[in-house]
XYZ file of C-alpha atoms in Angstrom:
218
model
C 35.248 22.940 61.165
C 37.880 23.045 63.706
C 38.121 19.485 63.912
C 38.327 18.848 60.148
C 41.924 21.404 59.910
C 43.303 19.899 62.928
C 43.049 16.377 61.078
C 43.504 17.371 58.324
C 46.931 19.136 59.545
C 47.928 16.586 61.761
C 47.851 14.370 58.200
C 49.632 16.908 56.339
C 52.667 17.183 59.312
C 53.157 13.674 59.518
C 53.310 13.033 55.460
C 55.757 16.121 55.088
C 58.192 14.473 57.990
C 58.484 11.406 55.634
C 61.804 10.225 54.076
C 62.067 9.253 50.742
C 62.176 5.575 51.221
C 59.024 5.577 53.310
C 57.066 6.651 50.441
C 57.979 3.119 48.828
C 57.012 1.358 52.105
C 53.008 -0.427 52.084
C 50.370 1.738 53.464
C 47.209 0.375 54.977
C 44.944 0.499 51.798
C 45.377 -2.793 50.035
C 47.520 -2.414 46.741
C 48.887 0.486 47.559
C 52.031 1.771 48.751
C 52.396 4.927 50.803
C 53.341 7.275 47.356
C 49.960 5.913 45.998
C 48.259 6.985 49.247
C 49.457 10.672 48.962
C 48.825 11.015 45.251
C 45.263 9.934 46.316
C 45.174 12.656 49.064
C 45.901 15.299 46.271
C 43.111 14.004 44.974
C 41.063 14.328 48.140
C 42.040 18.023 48.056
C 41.102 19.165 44.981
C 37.826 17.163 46.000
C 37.603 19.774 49.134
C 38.679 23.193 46.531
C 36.066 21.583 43.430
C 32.987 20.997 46.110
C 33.583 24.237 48.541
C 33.544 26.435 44.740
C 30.392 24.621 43.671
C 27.414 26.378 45.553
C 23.565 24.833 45.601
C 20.632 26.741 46.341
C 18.722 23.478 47.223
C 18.234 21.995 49.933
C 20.719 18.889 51.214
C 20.005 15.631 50.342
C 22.359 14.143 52.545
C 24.139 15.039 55.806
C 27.456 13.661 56.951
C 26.115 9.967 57.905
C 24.057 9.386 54.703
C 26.654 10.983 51.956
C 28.846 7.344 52.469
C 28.132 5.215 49.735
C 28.535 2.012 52.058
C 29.109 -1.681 51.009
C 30.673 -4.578 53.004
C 33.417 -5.631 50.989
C 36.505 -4.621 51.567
C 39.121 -2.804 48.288
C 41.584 -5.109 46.992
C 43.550 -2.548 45.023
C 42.192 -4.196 41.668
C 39.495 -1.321 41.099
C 40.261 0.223 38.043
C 40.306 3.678 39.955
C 42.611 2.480 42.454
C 44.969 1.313 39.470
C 45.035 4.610 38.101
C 46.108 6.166 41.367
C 48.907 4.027 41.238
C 49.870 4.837 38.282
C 49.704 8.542 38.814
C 51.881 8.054 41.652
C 54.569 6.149 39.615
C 54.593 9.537 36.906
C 55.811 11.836 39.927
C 59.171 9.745 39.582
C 60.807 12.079 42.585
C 59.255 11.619 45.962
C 60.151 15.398 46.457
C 57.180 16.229 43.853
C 54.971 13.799 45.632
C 54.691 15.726 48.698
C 55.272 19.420 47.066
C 52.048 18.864 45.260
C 50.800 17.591 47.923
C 51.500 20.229 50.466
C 50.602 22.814 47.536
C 47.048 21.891 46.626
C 47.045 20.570 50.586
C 47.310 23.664 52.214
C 44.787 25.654 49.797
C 42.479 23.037 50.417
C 42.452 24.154 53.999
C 42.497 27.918 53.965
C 39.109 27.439 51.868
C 37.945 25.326 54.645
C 38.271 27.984 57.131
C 36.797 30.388 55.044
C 33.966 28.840 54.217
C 30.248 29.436 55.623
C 29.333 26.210 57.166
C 25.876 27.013 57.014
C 26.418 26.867 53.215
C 25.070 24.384 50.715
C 27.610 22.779 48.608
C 26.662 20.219 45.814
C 29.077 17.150 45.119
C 28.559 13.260 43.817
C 24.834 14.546 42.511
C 24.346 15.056 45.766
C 23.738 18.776 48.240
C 25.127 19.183 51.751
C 25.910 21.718 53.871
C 29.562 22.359 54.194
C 29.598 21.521 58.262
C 28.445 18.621 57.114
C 30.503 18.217 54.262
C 33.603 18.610 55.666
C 32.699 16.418 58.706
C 32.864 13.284 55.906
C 36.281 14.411 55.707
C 37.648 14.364 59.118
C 36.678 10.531 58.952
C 38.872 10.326 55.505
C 41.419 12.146 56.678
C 41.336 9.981 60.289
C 40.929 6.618 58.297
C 44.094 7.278 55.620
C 46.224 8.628 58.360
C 45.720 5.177 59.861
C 46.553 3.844 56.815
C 50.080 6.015 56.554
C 51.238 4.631 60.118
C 49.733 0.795 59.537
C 53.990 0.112 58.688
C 55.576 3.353 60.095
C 54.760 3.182 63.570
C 57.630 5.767 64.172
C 55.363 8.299 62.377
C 52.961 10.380 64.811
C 49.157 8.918 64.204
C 45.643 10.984 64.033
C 44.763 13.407 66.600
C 42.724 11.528 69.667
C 39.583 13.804 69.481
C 39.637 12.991 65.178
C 39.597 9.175 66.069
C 36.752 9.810 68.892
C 34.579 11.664 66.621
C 35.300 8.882 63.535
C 34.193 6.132 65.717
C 30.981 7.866 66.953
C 29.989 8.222 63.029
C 31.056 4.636 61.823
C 28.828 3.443 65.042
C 26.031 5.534 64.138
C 26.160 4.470 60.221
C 26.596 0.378 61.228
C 24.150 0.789 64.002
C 26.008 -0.610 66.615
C 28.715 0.449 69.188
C 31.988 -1.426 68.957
C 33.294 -3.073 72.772
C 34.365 -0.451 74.841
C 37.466 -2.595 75.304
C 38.294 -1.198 71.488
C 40.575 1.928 71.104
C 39.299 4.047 68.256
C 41.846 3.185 66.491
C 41.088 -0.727 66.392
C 37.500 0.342 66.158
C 38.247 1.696 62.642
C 41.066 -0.569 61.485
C 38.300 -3.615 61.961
C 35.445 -1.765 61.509
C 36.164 -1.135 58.232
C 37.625 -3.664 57.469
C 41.157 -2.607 57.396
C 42.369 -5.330 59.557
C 40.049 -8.641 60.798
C 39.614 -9.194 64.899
C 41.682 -10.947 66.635
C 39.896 -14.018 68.100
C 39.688 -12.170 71.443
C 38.460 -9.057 69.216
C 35.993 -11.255 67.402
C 34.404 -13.023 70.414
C 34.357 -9.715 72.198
C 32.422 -8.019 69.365
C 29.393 -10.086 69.346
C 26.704 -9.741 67.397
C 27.943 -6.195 66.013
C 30.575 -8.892 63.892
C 27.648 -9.404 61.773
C 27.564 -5.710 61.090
C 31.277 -5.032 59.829
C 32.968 -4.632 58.265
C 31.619 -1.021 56.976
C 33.421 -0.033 54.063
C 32.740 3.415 53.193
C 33.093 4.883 49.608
């Protein structure tokens, strides 16, 4: 719980110290530029208010490995969903109301984190998990799309160390395979899903666990 509002804060600090024209700059996330990125973190948020207000009495049917929908091909911004995004972006017009909204639905999103019972069942995607586990998905989304803000503003502060740690330890345990110890965590996840490819001394260190990434998680 702790981990998920310190990521999830780090994210927030970094977006709100943004200029204007950085908003218009590319992000990490292929097709999109950095305003597209944050209207898809308001989305992300209301994701966290919507699931943390729907209680299940069941019990889970996933935890925070199995709840990834994972494939191995990488987004090329075409998606029809990831069009939208950018076109909900374009409709703020003023980068001001980007990151208002942002901060708005941002912030509720994580009081009602740290009021909620982690012990609690919550039901999202069809799907019932417990909200420790639920919001432990998020501290890899939040991790991964901070990445994704820096990947062209490496002036802007990056994800907290222990958020990286903990992302890599759950992208290893959901490809089966540890990444080279000679890997940050943050080249871990660029590569590992798919964000970037290796280098050729990246590649030839990663062995056989290059025929287990990328890991694109959805």
């Amino acid at each position: 719980m702790d981990l998920f509002s310190r990521s999830w804060a780090a994210l927030r600090a970094a977006l709100a110290g943004l200029a204007d024209d950085d908003l218009a700059r590319p992000s990490g996330c292929a097709g999109w530029l950095v305003r597209d990125l944050v209207c898809h973190l308001i989305i992300d948020a209301q994701d966290v208010l919507i699931t943390l207000a729907t209680p299940a009495a069941e019990e889970p049917t996933r935890d925070a490995l199995t709840y990834w929908e994972v494939g191995d091909t990488p987004p090329t911004g075409e998606d029809p969903l990831d069009a939208l995004t950018v076109r909900l972006a374009a409709a703020y017009q003023e980068p001001w109301l980007l990151k208002f909204h942002l901060d708005d639905v941002g912030s509720a999103a994580g009081r009602a984190a740290e009021l909620a019972d982690p012990a609690a069942r919550v039901r999202t995607r069809e799907q019932v998990l417990t909200v420790a586990d639920y919001l432990s998905t998020y501290v890899v989304e939040w991790t991964l799309h901070h990445l994704d803000l820096v990947a062209h503003l490496p002036s802007v502060p990056g994800p907290p160390a222990d958020g990286l740690a903990a992302s890599r330890a759950m992208l290893e345990k959901i490809a089966g395979a540890a990444f080279p110890a000679s890997f940050s965590d943050a080249d871990a996840l660029r590569v590992g899903t798919g964000r970037r490819a290796p280098t050729e001394a990246e590649q030839a260190a990663l062995g056989e666990v290059a025929l287990r990434v990328p890991v694109v998680l959805g």
